[in-house]
CSV table of C-alpha atoms and ligand atoms in Angstrom, one decimal:
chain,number,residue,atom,x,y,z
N,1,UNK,CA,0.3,-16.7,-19.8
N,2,UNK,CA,-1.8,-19.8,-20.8
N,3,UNK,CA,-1.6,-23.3,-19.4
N,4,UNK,CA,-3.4,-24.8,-21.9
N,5,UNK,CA,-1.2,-26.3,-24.4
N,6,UNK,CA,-3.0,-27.9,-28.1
N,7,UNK,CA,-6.2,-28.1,-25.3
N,8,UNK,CA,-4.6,-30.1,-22.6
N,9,UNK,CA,-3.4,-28.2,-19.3
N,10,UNK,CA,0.0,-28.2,-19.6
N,11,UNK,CA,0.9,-29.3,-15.6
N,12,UNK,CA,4.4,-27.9,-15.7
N,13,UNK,CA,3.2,-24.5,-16.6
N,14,UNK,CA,0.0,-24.7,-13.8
N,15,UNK,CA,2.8,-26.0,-11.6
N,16,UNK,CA,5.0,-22.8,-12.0
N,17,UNK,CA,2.3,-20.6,-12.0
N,18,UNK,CA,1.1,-21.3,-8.0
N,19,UNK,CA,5.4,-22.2,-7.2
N,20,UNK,CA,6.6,-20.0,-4.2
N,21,UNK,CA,7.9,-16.7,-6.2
N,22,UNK,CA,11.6,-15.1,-5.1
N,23,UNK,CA,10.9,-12.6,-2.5
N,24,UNK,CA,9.3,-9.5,-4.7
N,25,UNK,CA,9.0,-11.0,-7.6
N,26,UNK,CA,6.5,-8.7,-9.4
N,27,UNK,CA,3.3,-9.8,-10.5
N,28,UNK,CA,2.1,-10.8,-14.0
N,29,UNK,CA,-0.2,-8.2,-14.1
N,30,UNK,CA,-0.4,-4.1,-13.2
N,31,UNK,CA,-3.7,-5.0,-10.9
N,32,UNK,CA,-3.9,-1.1,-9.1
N,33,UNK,CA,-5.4,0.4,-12.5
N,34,UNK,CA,-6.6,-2.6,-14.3
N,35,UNK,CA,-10.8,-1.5,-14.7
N,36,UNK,CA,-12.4,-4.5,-13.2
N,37,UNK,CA,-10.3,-4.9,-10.1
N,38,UNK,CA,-9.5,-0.9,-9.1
N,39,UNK,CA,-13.5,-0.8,-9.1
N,40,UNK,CA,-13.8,-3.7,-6.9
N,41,UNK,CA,-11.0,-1.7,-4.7
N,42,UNK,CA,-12.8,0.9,-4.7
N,43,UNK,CA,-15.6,-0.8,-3.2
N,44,UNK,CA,-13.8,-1.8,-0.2
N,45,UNK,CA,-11.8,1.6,0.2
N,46,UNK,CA,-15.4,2.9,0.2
N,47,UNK,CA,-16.9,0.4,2.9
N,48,UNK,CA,-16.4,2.3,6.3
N,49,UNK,CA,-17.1,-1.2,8.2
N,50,UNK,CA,-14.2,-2.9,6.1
N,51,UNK,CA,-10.6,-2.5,6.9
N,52,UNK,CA,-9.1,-3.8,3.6
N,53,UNK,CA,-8.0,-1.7,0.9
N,54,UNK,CA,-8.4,1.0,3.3
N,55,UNK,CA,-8.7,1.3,7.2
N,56,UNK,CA,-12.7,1.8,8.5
N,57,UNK,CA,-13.4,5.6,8.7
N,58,UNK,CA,-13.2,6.0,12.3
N,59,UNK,CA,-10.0,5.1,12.5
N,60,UNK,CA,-9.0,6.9,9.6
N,61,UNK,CA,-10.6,10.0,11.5
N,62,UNK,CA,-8.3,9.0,14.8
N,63,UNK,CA,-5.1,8.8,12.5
N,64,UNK,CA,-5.7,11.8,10.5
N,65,UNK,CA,-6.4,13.9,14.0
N,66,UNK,CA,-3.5,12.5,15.6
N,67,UNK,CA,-1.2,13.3,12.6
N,68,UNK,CA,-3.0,17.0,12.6
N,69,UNK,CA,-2.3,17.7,16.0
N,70,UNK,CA,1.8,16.0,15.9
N,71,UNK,CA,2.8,17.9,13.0
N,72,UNK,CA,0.6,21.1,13.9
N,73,UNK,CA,-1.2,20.8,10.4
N,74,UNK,CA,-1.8,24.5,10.1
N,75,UNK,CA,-3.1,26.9,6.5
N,76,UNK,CA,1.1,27.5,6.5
N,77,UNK,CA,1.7,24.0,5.4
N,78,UNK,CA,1.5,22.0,2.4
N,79,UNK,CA,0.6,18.7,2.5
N,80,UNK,CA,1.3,15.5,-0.1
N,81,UNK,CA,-0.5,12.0,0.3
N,82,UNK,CA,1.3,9.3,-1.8
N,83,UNK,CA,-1.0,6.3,-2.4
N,84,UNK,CA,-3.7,8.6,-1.5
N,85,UNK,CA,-6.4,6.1,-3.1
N,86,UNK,CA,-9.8,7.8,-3.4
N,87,UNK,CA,-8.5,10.5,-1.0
N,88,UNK,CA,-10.2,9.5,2.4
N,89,UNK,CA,-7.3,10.7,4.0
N,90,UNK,CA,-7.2,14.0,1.9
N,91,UNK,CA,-10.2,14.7,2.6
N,92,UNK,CA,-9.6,15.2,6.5
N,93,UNK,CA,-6.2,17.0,5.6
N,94,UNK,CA,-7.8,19.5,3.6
N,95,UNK,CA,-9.8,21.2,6.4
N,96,UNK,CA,-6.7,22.0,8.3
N,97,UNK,CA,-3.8,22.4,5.2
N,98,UNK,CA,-2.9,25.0,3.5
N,99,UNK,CA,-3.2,22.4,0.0
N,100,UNK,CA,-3.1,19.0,-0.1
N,101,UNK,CA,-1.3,17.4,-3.5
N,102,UNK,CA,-2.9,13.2,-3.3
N,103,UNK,CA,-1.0,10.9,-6.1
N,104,UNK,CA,-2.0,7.7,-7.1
N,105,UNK,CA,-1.3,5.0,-9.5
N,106,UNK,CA,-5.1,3.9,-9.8
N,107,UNK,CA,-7.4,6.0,-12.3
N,108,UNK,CA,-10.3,4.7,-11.2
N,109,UNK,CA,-9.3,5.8,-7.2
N,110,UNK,CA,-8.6,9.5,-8.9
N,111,UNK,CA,-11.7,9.7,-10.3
N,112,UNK,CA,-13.9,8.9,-7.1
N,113,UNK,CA,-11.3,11.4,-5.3
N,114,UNK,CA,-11.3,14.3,-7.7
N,115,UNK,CA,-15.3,14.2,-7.9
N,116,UNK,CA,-15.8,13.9,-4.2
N,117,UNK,CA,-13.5,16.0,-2.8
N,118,UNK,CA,-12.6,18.9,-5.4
N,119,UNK,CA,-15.8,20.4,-5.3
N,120,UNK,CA,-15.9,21.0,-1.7
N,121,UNK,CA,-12.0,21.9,-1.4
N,122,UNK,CA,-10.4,24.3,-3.4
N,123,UNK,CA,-7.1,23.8,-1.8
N,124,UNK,CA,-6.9,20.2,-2.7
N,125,UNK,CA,-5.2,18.6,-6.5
N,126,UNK,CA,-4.5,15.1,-7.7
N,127,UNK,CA,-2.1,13.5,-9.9
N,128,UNK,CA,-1.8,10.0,-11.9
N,129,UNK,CA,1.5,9.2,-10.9
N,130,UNK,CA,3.9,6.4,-9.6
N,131,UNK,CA,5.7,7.4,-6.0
N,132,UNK,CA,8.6,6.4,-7.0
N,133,UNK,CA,8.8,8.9,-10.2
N,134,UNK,CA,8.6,11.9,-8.0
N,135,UNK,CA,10.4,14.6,-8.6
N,136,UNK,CA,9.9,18.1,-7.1
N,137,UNK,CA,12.3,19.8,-4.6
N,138,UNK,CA,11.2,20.9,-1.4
N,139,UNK,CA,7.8,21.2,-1.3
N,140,UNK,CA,5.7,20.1,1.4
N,141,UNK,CA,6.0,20.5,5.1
N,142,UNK,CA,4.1,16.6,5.3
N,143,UNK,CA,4.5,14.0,3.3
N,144,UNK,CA,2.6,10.5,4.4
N,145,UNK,CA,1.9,7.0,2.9
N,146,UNK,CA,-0.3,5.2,4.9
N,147,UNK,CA,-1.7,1.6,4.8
N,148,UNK,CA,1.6,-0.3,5.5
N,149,UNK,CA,2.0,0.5,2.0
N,150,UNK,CA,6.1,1.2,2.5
N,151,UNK,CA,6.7,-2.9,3.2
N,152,UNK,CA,5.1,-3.7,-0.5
N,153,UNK,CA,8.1,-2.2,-2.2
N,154,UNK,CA,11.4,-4.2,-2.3
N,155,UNK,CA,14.6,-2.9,-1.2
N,156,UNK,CA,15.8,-0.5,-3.6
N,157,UNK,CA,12.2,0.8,-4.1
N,158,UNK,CA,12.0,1.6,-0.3
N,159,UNK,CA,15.5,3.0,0.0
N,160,UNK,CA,14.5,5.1,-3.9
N,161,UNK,CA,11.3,6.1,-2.1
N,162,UNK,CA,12.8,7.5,1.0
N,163,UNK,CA,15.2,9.3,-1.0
N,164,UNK,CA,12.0,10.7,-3.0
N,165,UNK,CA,10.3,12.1,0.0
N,166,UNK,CA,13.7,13.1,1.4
N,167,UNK,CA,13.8,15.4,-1.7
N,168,UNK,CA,10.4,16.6,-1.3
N,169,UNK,CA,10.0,17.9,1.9
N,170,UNK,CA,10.5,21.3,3.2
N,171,UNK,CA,14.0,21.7,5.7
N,172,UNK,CA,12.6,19.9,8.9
N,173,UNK,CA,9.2,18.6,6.9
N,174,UNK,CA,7.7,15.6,8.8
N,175,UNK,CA,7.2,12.1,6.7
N,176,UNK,CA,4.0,10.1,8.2
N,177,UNK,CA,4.3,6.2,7.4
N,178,UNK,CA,3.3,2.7,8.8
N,179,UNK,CA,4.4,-0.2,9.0
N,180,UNK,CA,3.7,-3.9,9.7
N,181,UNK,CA,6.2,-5.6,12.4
N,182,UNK,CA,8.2,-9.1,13.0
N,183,UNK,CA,4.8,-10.2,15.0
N,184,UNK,CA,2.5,-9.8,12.2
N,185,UNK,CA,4.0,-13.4,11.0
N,186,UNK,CA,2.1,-15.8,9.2
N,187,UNK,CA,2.0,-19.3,8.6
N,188,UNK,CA,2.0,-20.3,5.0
N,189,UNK,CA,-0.8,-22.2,3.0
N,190,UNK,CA,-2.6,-23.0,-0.1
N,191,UNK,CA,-6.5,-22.5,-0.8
N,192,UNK,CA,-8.5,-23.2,-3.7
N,193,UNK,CA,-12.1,-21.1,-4.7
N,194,UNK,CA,-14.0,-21.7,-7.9
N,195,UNK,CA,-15.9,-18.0,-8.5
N,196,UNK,CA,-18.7,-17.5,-10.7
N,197,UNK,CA,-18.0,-13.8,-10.6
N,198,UNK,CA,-15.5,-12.0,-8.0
N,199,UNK,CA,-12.5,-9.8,-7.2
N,200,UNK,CA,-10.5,-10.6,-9.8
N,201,UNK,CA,-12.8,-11.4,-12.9
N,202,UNK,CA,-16.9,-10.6,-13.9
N,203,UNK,CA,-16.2,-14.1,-15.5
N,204,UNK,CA,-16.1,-17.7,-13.4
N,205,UNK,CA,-12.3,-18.3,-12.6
N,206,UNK,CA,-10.8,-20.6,-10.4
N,207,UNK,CA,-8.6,-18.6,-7.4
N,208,UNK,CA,-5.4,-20.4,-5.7
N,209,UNK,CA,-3.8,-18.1,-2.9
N,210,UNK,CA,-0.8,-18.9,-1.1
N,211,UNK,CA,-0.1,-17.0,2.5
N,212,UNK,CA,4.2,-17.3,2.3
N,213,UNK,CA,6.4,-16.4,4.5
N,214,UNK,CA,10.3,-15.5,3.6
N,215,UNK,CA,13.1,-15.2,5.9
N,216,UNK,CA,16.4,-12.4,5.8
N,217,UNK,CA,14.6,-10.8,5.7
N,218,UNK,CA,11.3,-11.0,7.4
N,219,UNK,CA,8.6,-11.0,4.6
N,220,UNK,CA,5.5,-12.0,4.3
N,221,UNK,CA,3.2,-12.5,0.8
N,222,UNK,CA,0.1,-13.0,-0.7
N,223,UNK,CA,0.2,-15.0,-4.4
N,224,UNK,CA,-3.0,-15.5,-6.1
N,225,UNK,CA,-2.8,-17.5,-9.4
N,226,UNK,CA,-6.5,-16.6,-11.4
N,227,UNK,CA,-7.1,-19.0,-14.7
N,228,UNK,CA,-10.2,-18.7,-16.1
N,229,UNK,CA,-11.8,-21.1,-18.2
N,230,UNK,CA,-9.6,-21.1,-21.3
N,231,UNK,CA,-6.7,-21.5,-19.4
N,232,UNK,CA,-5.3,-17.7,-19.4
N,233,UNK,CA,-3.5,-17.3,-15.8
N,234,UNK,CA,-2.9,-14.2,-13.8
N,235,UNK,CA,-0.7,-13.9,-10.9
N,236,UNK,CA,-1.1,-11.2,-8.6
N,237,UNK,CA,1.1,-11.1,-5.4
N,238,UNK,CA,1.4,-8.7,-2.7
N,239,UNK,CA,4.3,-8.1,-0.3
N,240,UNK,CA,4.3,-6.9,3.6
N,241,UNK,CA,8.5,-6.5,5.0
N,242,UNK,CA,7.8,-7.1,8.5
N,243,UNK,CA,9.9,-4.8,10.4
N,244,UNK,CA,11.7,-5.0,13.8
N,245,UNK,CA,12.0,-1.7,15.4
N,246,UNK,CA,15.6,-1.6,15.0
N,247,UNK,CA,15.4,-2.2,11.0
N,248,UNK,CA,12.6,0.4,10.1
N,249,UNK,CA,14.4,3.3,12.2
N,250,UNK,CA,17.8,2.4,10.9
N,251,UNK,CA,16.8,2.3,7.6
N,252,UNK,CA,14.7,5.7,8.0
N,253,UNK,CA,17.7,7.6,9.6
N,254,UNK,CA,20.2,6.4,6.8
N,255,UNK,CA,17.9,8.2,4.2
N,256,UNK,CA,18.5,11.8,6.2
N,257,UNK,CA,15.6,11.7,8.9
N,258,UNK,CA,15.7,11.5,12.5
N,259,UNK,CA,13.2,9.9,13.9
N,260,UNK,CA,10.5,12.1,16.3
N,261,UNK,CA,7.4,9.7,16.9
N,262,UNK,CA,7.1,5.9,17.1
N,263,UNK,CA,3.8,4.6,18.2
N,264,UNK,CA,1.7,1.3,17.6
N,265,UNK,CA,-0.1,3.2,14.9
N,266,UNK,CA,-1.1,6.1,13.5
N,267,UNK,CA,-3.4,7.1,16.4
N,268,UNK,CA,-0.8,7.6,18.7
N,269,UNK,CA,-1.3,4.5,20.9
N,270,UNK,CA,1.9,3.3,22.4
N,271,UNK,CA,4.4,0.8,21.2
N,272,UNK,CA,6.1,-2.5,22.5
N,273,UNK,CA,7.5,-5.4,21.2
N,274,UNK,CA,4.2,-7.1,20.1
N,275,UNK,CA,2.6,-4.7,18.6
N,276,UNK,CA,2.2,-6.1,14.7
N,277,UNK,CA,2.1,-2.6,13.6
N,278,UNK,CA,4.2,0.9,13.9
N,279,UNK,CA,2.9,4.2,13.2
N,280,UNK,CA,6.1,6.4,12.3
N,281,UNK,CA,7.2,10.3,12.3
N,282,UNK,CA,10.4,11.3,11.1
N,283,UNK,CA,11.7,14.5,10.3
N,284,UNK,CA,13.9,15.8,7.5
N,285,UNK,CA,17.5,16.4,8.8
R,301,SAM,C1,-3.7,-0.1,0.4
R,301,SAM,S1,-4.1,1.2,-0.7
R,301,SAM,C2,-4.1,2.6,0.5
R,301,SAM,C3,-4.8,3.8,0.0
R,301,SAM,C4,-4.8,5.0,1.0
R,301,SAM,N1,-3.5,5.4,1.5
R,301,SAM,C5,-5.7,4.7,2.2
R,301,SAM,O1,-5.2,4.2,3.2
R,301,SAM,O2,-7.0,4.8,2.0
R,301,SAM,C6,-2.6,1.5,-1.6
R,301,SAM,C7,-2.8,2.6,-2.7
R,301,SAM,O3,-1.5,2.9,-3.2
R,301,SAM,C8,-1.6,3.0,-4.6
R,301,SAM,N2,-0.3,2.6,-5.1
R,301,SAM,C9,0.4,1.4,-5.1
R,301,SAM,N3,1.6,1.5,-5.6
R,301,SAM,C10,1.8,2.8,-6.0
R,301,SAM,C11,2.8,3.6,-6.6
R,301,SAM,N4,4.0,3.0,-6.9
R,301,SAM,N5,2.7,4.9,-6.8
R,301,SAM,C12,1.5,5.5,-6.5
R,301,SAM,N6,0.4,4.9,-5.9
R,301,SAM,C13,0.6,3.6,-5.7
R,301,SAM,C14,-2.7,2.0,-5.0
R,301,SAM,O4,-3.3,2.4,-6.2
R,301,SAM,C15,-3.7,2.2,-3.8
R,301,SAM,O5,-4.6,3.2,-4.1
């Protein structure tokens, strides 16, 4: 998209391109394996201090032992990470699993993983591939997707996704997810950066990023409209479905689960109504 138009902006088009999307609406670009911005990703999955495009490492270390130690992680069982990223959570799995399978849409995150990690764990493999493409049969004793990852999918790719891991697992295998909840709310606004260099380009750009909130149900999003300096415009926006208790569980057991652990978070701490996350075990019926 371009909002220049015989070189004059063209204020409709700019106008569009930072408008409030529809709930979902996809963004104009595939941004988890485009080069420049899954290395910048990277970057921050890699900084242990920085809980954005993954959680710091301690707690990573706190939610992988709790997980362990809930669903007995034992050599028996076979383990698969969807959305692994560059494997930080594959890693810990490894020690204790009999194999670990970590997919991933981002190239550049498979890369890091595979040349980290395969070295030091035989029992460990990693495939380019979207979640909701799966399609093996009964495989894995655990299947987890972590990061609060489940709310950036709209409602027929949550409900496609469950039905993925539901096919998946083992009889009685154990699906591991998060989630943000109806307290993580936020109010919605508009802010403008000029960048020299940044996230999103090597080359200056000027960043607009709307925080939007959506009602029925509970949504919240992040739209950032990039134009660089002859005009061309990206839009990337990221969704988080903020779950009551009630919704999350309901939808869970519809798909064939029953639901065996509900916590604050993956570490185990316990939940109550303002907790703006939920850490969630549910078991293949
Ligand atoms: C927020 S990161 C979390 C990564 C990892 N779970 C962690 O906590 O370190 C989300 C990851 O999901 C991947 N991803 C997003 N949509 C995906 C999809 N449809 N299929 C497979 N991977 C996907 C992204 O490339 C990214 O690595």
């Amino acid at each position: 998209m371009n909002i220049l138009d015989h070189n004059k902006i063209n204020f409709l088009a700019l106008e569009n391109a930072i408008s409030k999307p529809h709930a979902y609406q996809k963004s104009t670009v595939p941004f988890w394996d485009d080069p420049y911005i899954s290395t910048q990703m990277l970057n921050f999955h890699l900084d242990p201090e920085v809980e954005a495009a993954s959680k710091k490492a301690e707690t990573i270390l706190a939610e992988t032992a709790f997980i362990e130690e809930t669903v007995k992680l034992d050599k028996t069982k076979a383990v698969i990470d969807l959305g692994c990223g560059p494997g930080l959570y594959v890693n810990e799995f490894a020690k204790k699993a009999g194999s670990v399978l970590g997919i991933d849409l981002s190239q550049n995150s498979l890369d890091y993983a595979s040349k980290t990690i395969l070295p030091q764990h035989k029992n460990v493999s990693f495939i380019k591939m979207n979640y909701l493409d799966l399609q093996e049969e009964s495989r894995f004793d655990l299947a987890t997707l972590i990061y609060y990852d489940f709310g950036a999918l709209n409602l027929q790719e949550q409900a496609k996704l469950l039905d993925n891991v539901h096919r998946v697992l083992k009889k009685d295998g154990i699906f591991v997810l998060d989630v943000l909840t109806d307290q993580a709310r936020q109010v919605e606004s508009i802010d403008v950066k000029f960048h020299q260099k940044g996230f999103w380009s090597p080359e200056p750009y000027m960043e607009i990023h709307r925080k939007l909130i959506y009602k029925d149900p509970l949504i919240r999003a992040d739209q950032y409209t990039i134009m660089d300096e002859a005009g061309h415009v990206r839009i990337i926006r990221n969704y988080d479905r903020l779950f009551t208790m009630s919704e999350i569980t309901n939808l869970i057991i519809e798909h064939g689960f029953r639901i065996t652990g509900l916590y604050r978070n993956l570490q185990g701490d316990p939940w109550n109504t303002s907790s703006t996350t939920m850490g969630l075990f549910a078991q293949k019926i």
